[in-house]
XYZ file of C-alpha atoms in Angstrom:
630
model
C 0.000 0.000 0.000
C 1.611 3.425 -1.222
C 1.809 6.089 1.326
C 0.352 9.382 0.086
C 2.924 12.136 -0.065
C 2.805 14.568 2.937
C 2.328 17.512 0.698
C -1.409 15.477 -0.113
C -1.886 15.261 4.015
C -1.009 19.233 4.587
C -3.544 20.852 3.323
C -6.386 18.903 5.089
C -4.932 18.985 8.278
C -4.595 22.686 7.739
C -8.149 22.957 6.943
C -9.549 21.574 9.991
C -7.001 23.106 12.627
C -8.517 26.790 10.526
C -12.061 25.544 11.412
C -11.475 25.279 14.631
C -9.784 28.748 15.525
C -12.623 30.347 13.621
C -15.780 28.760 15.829
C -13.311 29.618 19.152
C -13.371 33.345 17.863
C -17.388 33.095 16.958
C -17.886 31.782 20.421
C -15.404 34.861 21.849
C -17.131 37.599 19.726
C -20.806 36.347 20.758
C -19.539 36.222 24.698
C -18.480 39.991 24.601
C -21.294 40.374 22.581
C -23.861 39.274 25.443
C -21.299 40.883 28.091
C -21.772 44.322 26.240
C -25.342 44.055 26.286
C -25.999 42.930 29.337
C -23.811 45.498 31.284
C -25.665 48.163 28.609
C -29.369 47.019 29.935
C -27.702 46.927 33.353
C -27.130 50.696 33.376
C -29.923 51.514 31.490
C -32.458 50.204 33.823
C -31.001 49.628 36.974
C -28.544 52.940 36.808
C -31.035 54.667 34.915
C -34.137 53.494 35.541
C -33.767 53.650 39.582
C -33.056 56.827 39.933
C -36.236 57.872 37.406
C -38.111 55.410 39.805
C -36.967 57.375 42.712
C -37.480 60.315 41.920
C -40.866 59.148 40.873
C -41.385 57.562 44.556
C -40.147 61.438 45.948
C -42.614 63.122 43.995
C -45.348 60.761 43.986
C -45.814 58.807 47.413
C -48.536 56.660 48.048
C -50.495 55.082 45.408
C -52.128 56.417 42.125
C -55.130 57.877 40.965
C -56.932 56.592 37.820
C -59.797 59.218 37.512
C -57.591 61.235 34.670
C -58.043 59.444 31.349
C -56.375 58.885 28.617
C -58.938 60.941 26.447
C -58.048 64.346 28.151
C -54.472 64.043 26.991
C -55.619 64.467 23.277
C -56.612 67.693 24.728
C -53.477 68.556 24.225
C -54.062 70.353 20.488
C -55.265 73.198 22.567
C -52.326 73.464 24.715
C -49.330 74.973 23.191
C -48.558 78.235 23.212
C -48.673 78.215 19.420
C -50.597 81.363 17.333
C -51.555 81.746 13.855
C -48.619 78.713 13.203
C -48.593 76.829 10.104
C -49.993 72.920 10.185
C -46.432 72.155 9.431
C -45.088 73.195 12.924
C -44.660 70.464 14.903
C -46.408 70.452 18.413
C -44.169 70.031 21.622
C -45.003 66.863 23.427
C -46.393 67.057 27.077
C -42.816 65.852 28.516
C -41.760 69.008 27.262
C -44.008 71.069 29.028
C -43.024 72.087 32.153
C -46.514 72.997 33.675
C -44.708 76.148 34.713
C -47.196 78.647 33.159
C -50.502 79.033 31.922
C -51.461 77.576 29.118
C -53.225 79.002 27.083
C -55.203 77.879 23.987
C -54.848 78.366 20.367
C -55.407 81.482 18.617
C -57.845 82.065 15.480
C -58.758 78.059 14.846
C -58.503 74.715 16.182
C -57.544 71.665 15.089
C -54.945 72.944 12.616
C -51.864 71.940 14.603
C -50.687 68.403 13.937
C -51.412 66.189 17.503
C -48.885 63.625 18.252
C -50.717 60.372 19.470
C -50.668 59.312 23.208
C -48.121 56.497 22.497
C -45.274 59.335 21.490
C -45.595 61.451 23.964
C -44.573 59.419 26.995
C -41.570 57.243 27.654
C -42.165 53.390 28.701
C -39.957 53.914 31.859
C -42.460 56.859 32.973
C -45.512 55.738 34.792
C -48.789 56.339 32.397
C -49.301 60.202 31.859
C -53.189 59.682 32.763
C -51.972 58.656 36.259
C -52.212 61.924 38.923
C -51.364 61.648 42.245
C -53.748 61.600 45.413
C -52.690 64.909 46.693
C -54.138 66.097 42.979
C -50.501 67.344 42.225
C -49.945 65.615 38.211
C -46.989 63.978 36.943
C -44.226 65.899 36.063
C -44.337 64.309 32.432
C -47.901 66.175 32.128
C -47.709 69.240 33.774
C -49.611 70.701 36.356
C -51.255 73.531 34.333
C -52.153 71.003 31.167
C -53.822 69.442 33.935
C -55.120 71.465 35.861
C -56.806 73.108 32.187
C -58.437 70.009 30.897
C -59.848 69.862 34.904
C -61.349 73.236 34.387
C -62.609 72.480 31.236
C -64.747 69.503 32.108
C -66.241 71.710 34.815
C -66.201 74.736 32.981
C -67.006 74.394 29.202
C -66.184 78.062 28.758
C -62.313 77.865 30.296
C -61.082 77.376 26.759
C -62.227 80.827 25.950
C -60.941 82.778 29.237
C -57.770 80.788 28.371
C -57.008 82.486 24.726
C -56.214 85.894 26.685
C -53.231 84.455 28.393
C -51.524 83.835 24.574
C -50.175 87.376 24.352
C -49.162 86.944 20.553
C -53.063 86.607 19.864
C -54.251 90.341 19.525
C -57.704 88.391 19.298
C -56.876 87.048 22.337
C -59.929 87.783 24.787
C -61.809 89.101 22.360
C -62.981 86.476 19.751
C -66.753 87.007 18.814
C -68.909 83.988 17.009
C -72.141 84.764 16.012
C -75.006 82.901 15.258
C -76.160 81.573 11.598
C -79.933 82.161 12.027
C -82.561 81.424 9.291
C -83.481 84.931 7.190
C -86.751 84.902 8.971
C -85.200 86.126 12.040
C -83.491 89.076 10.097
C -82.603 89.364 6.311
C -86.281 88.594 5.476
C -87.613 91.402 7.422
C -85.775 93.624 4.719
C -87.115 92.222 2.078
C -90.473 93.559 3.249
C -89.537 96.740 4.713
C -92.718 98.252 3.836
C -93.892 96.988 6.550
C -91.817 98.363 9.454
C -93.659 101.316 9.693
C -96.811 102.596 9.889
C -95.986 105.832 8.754
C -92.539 105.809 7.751
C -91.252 104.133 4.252
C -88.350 102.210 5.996
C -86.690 100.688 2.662
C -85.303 103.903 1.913
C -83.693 104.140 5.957
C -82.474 100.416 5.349
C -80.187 101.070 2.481
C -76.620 101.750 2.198
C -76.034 99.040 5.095
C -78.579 100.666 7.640
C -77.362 104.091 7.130
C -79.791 105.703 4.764
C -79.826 107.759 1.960
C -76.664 110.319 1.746
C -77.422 113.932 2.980
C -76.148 116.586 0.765
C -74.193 118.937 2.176
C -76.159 122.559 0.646
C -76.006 124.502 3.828
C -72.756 123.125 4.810
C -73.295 122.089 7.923
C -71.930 118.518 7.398
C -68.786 117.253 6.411
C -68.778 116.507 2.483
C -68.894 112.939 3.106
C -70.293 110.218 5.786
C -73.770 112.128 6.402
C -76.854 110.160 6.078
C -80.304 110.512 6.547
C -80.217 107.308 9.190
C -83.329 106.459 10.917
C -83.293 106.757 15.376
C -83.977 103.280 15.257
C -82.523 101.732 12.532
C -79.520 100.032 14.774
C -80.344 96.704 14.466
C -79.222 96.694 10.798
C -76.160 99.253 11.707
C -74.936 96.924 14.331
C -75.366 93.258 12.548
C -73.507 95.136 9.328
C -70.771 96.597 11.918
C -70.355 92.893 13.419
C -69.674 91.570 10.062
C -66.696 93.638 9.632
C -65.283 93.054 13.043
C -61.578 91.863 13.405
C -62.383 88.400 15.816
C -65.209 86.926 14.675
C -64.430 83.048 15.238
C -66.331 79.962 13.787
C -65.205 78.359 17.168
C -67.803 79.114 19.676
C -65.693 77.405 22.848
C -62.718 80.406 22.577
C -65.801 82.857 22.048
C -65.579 85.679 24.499
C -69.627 86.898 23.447
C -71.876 84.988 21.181
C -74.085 87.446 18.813
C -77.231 86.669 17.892
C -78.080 88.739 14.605
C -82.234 89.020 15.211
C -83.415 92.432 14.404
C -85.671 92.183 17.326
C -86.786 95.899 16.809
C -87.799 95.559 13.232
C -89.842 92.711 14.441
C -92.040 94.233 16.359
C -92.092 97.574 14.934
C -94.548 94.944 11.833
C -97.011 94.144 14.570
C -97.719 96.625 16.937
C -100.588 98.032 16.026
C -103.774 95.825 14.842
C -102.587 92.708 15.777
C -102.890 90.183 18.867
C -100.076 89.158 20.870
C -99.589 86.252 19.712
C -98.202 87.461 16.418
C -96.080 89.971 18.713
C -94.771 87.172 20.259
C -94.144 84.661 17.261
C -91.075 85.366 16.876
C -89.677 86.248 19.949
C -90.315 82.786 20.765
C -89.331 80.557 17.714
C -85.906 82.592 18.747
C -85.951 81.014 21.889
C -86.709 77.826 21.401
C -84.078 77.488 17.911
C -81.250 79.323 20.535
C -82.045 76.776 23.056
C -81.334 73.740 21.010
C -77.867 74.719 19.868
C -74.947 73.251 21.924
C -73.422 76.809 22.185
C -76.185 77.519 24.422
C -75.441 74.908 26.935
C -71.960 76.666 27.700
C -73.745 79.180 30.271
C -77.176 78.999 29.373
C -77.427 81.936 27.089
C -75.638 84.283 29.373
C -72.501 84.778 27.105
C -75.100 85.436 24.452
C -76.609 89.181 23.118
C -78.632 90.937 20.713
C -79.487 94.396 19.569
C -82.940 96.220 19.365
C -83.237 99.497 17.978
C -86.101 100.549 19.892
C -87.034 101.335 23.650
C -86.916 98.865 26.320
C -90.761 99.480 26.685
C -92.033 97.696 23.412
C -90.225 94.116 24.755
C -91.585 94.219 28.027
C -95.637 93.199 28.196
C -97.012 93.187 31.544
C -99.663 90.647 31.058
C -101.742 88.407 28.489
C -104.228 91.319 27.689
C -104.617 92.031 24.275
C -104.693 95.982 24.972
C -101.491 95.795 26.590
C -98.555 97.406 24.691
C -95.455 95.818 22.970
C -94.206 91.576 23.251
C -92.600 89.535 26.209
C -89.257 89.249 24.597
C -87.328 90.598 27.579
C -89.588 88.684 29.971
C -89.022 85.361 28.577
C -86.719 83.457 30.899
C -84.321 82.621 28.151
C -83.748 86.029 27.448
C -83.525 86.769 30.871
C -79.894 85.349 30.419
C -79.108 87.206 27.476
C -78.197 90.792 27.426
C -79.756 92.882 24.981
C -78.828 96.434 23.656
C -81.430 98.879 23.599
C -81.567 102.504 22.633
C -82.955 102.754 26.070
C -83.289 100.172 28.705
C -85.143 99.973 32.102
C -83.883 101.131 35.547
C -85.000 98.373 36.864
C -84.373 95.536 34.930
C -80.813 93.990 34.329
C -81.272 92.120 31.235
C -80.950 94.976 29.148
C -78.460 97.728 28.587
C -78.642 101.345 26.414
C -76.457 102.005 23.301
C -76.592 105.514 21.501
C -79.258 105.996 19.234
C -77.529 106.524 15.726
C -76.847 110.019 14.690
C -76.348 110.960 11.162
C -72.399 111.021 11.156
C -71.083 107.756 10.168
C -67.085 108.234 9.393
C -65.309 105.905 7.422
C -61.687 106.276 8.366
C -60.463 108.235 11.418
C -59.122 111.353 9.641
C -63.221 112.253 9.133
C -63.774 112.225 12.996
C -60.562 113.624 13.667
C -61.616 116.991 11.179
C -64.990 117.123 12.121
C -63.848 117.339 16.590
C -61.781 120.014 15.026
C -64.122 122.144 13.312
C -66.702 122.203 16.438
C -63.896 123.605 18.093
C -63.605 126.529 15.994
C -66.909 127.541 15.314
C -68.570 130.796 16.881
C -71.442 129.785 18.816
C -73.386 132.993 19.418
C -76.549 131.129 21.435
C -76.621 130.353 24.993
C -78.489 127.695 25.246
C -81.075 126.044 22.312
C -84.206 123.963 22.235
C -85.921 121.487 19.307
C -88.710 119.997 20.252
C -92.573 119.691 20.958
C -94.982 120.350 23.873
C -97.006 117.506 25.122
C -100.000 118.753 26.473
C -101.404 115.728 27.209
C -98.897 114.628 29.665
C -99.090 116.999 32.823
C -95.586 115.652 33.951
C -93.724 116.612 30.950
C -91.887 120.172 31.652
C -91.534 120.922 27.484
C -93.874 123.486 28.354
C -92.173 125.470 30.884
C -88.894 125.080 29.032
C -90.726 126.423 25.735
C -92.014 129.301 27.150
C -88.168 130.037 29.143
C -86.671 129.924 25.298
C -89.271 132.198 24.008
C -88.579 134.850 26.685
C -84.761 134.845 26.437
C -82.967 136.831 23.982
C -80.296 134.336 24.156
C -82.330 131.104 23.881
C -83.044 129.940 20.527
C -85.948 127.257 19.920
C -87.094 125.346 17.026
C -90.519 124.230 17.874
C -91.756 120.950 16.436
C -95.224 120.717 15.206
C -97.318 118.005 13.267
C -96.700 118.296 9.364
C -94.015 119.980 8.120
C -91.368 120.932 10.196
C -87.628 122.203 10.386
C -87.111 119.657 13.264
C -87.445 116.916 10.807
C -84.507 118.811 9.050
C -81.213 117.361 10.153
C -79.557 120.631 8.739
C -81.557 123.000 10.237
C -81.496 120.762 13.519
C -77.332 120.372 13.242
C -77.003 124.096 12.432
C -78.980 125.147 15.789
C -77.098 122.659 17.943
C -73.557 124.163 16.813
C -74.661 127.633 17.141
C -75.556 127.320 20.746
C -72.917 126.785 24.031
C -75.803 124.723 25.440
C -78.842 122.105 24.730
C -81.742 121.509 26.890
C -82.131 117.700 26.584
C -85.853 117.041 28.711
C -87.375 113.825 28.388
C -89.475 112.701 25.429
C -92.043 110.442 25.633
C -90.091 108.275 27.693
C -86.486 108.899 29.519
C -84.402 109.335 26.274
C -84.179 111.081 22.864
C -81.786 111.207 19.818
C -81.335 114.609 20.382
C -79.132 114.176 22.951
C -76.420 112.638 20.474
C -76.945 115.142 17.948
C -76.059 117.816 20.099
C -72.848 116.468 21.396
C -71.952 115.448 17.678
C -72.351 118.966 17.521
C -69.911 119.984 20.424
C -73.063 121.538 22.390
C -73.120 120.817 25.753
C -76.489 118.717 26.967
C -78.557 120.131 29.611
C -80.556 117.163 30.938
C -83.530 117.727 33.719
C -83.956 113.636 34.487
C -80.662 111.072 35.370
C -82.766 108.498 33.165
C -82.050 110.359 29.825
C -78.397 109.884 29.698
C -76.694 109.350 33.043
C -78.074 105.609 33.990
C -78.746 104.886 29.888
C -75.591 105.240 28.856
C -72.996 104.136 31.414
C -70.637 102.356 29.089
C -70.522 105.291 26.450
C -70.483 108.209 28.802
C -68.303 109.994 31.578
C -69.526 108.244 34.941
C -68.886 111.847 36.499
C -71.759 113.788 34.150
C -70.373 117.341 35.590
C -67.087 116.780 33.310
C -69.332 117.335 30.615
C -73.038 118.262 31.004
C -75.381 120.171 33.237
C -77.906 118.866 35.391
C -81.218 120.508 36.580
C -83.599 118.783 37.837
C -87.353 118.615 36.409
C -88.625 119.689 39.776
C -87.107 122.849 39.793
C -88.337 123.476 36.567
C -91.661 122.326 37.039
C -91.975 124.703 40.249
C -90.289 127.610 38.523
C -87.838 127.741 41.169
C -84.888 128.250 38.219
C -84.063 130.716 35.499
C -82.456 128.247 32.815
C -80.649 131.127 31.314
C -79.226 132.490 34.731
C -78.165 129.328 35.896
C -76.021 128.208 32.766
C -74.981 132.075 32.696
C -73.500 131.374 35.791
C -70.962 129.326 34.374
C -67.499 130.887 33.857
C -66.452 130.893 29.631
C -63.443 128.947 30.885
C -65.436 126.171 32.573
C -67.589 126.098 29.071
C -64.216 125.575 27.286
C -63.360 122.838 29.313
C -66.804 121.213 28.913
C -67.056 121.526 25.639
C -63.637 119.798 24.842
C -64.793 117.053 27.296
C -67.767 116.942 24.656
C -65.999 116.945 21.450
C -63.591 114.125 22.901
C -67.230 111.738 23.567
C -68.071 111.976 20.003
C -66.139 108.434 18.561
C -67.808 106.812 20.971
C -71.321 108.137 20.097
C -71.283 107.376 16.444
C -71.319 104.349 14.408
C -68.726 104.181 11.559
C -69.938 103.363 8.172
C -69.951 99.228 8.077
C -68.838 99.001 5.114
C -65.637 100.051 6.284
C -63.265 100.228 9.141
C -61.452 103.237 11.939
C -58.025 102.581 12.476
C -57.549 103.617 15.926
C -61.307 104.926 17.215
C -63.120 103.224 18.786
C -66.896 104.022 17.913
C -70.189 103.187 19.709
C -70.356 99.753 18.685
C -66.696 99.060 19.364
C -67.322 100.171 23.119
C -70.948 98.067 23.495
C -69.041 95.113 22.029
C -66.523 95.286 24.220
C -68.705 96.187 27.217
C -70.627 92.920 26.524
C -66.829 91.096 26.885
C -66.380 92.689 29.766
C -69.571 91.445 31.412
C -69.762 88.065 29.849
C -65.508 87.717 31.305
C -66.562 88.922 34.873
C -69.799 86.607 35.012
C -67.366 83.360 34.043
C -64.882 84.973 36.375
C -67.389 85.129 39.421
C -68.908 81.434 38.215
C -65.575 79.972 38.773
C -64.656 81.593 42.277
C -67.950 80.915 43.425
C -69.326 84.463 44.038
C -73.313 84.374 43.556
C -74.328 87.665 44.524
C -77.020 86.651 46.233
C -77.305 90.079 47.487
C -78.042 91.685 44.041
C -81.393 93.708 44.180
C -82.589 93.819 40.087
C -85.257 96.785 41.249
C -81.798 99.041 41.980
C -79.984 98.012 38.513
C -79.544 101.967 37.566
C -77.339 102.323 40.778
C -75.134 99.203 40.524
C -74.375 100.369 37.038
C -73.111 103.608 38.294
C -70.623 101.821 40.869
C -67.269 101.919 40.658
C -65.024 98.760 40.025
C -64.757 96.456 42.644
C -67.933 98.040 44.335
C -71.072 95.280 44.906
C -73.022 97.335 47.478
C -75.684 100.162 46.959
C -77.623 102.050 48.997
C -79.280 105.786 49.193
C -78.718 107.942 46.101
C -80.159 111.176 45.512
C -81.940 109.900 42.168
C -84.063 108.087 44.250
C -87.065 109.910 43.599
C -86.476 110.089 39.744
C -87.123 106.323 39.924
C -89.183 105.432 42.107
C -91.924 102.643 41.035
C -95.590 101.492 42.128
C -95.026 97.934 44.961
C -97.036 95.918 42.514
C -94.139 94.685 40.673
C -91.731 96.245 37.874
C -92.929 98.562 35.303
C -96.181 100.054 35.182
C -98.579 101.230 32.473
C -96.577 104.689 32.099
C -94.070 103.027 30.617
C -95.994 101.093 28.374
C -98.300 104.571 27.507
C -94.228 106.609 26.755
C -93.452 103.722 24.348
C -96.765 104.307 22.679
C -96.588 108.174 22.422
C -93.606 107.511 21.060
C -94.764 105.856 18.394
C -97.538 108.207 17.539
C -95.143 111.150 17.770
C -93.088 109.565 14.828
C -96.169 110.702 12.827
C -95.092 113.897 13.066
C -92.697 113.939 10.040
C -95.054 112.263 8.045
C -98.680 113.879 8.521
């Protein structure tokens, strides 16, 4: 048997002694391997993860509390303090968050911002971010204030809105308006058959150029070349919804709504069925409002009290005493849904708190700022060679009405000018022989009309004369959020009494007053008027705010401090509505009332709130704008 060469034996010894080095160094490699890897999970969850757990046992002691779900944390699209930021910005994740400050919501709209899901924003080592503590102090991943808001939220449904003023990049912030999408009955509807607003009045022509009326021409020069209209003293309803529409935070998201507007010309409505018809037509649609408001969800947020309307007429012709057919006007304002609301009226009730008094609507509406700003300075300048003036009417049917007396004062003076009103034609139906009086004259003697209030007041200040008023309820307890709370700053007050027992010269009285004092009165005049007059709506001030700038932002102010008070648990139990004219007059911070010298200016009958007087003004007042027309 031949032996095989040892070259032919080599190579397969060779071979196999190879083999076996390589599986030793597999067998090496997969042993450091598994050493690396286990001393890398050691640190990472015994080094690491014990000190996360005890600082989790420091902070969190005793066991956990389940009652925050997993469902608030996608909450957390409202959280950020992100503001008119693309979709493409990414949202931090709660374990960001420190829970240091407030949080505030988003700006303009929700639901833009991408949301990460529940599963990326917490870390497996972390205990679950629904878990809070017993004490009711969160998890640190979470944040107290995240929290703490989606807390609030459930108990409060309108936190999300008191929220958006803490993100100080929103200039909307606070202020955010949405406003209801009711069917055209309740408004557009009642344009389309504005023939029958008025009895005696063609109101088509007073409901054109957005509310404001036809242009006046400017022959006499009395007005300004442009923004002078012919607008009707109760045409605000129109005026206002138009004004809202160009307003700079109107949101489609009623839950960061500061005010919810409802757009119901509720004065136009019952201006079609006040005379000749039963009150159940009066009250149709007062009603259907009701009961379509009540069914929306963004009623259920406070029950209608973040919610108001506008009606361009007197408080009288919404409040019915009773179910008799003779009685005046509908129940709109006795309704106890509308009892929550607030609504703006060119005059409201002294003793009532659901309703609040805007300016009737003069015929200045500017369009930019420059218009006011020329116009303030013209009434400045001009020579007024009157005392004091008078437009108006006697009532001789009323024996408490002092027109008479004052009439009779003007006629006497030599520096009293009047323009007496009469049925049929008239100059007082004139608005340039009425504006040219008023800025002749240092003074205007403002008495009651038919009720409390009249547009002449406004005219007269948008003519830099100072009002004379006889009664608080004309002006002083009307107009709170429009006027100077101290009335001496810029008008005089006599009271009817002294006129009615001829106890006081009109003439020497404001003669009395020093030309400097005028001067000073007269600028504190001239500085009210941007706040008296409604802008044009179909365009915008710049930096004035005008009468329905200040009523909107009243209504904020209100609807803020109710959710404010809901939330800290004041009730004001003590709140007396029979004494609403004096806690309108109190300072801020101020709950209690008590004495006041107006007293006896409103004083009312014990059987109950509003008596037939005030149903009997409302109607005169009516009749009386036959005057014009006859």
């Amino acid at each position: 048997m031949r032996r095989r060469p040892a070259a032919d034996v080599l190579p397969e010894h060779m071979e196999k002694g190879t083999a076996k080095n390589h599986h030793t160094r597999i067998c090496c490699l997969a042993l450091l391997s598994a050493f690396f890897w286990m001393l890398l999970l050691y640190f990472h969850f015994v080094v690491l993860g014990g000190s996360n757990v005890d600082e989790s046992v420091k902070l969190q002691p005793g066991p956990v509390n389940m009652e925050f779900t997993p469902a608030h944390v996608t909450d957390a699209r409202q959280v950020p303090s992100l503001s008119r930021t693309s979709s493409t910005q990414p949202v931090p994740s709660p374990s960001r968050i420190t829970g240091a400050h407030p949080v505030p919501s988003t700006a303009r709209t929700s639901g833009t911002l991408p949301v990460p899901s529940p599963s990326k924003t917490t870390r497996t080592h972390h205990p679950a971010p629904s878990l809070l503590r017993t004490t009711g102090t969160p998890h640190p991943v979470l944040g107290p204030s995240i929290i703490k808001e989606s807390r609030e939220t459930e108990k409060y449904p309108f936190m999300k809105a008191l929220r958006t003023t803490e993100n100080k990049s929103d200039p909307c912030g606070g202020r955010y308006i949405y406003v209801h999408d009711l069917p055209p009955r309740f408004n557009e509807d009642m344009l389309k058959e504005c023939k029958s607003l008025s009895l005696w009045t063609n109101m088509c022509k007073f409901t054109t150029n957005a509310g404001l009326g036809p242009p006046l021409e400017n022959v006499e020069g009395v007005f300004s070349d442009t923004g002078w209209y012919a607008t009707n003293q109760f045409a605000v309803d129109v005026i206002f919804s138009n004004r809202m529409k160009q307003y700079d935070c109107l949101t489609q998201d009623s839950s960061i709504a500061a005010a919810i507007f409802v757009p119901f010309y509720a004065g136009f409505d019952i201006a079609r069925y006040l005379w000749g018809y039963n009150i159940s037509r009066r009250d149709a649609a007062s009603l259907d409002l009701v009961d379509w408001l009540m069914k929306r969800p963004e009623w259920d947020i406070m029950n209608g009290r973040d919610h108001f309307l506008v009606a361009g007429r007197i408080t009288w012709d919404f409040r019915r005493l009773s179910e008799e057919e003779s009685d005046w006007g509908n129940k709109l304002l006795f309704l106890p849904a509308a009892k929550n609301m607030s609504m703006l009226v060119v005059e409201s009730s002294p003793w009532n708190a659901n309703d609040f008094g805007i300016p009737y609507p003069t015929y200045f509406h500017p369009a930019k700022d420059a218009d006011v700003f020329s116009w303030q300075e013209r009434m400045r300048k001009l020579e007024r060679k009157w005392l004091f003036s008078f437009a108006g009417a006697p009532r001789p049917g009323n024996p408490k009405s002092i027109r008479g007396q004052i009439i009779d004062q003007c006629k006497r003076s030599k520096v009293g000018k009047l323009l007496e009103c009469d049925f049929g034609e008239s100059k007082c139906h004139s608005p340039s022989s009425i504006m040219q009086m008023f800025q002749s004259s240092l003074f205007c003697l403002q008495p009651q009309g038919d009720s409390y209030t009249r547009r002449s007041a406004f005219d007269s200040i948008l003519a830099g004369c100072i009002p004379v008023f006889f009664h608080p309820g004309s002006a002083y307890t009307q107009y709170t959020w429009h006027l100077l709370k101290n009335y001496t700053r810029y008008s005089v007050f006599i009271p009817e009494n002294d006129i009615r027992k001829r106890n006081v010269s009109i003439e020497e009285r404001l003669s009395q007053i020093s030309p400097e004092q005028v001067k000073i009165m007269r600028e504190e005049v001239i500085s009210l008027i941007p706040r008296l007059v409604y802008a044009d709506p179909r365009s915008k001030l710049e930096t004035l705010k005008d009468a329905f700038d200040v009523s909107v932002q009243a209504v904020i102010d209100k609807v803020t401090n109710l959710r404010k008070d809901i939330i800290e648990g004041r009730t004001h139990d003590d709140f007396i509505e029979e004494n609403s004219w004096k806690y309108a007059l109190l300072e801020e911070g101020q709950h209690e009332v008590g004495p006041h010298e107006w007293d006896p200016f409103f004083s009312k009958p014990k059987d109950g709130i509003g008596d037939s007087s005030d149903a009997e003004a409302a109607k005169n007042s009516w009749k009386n704008e036959q005057r014009g027309h006859s």
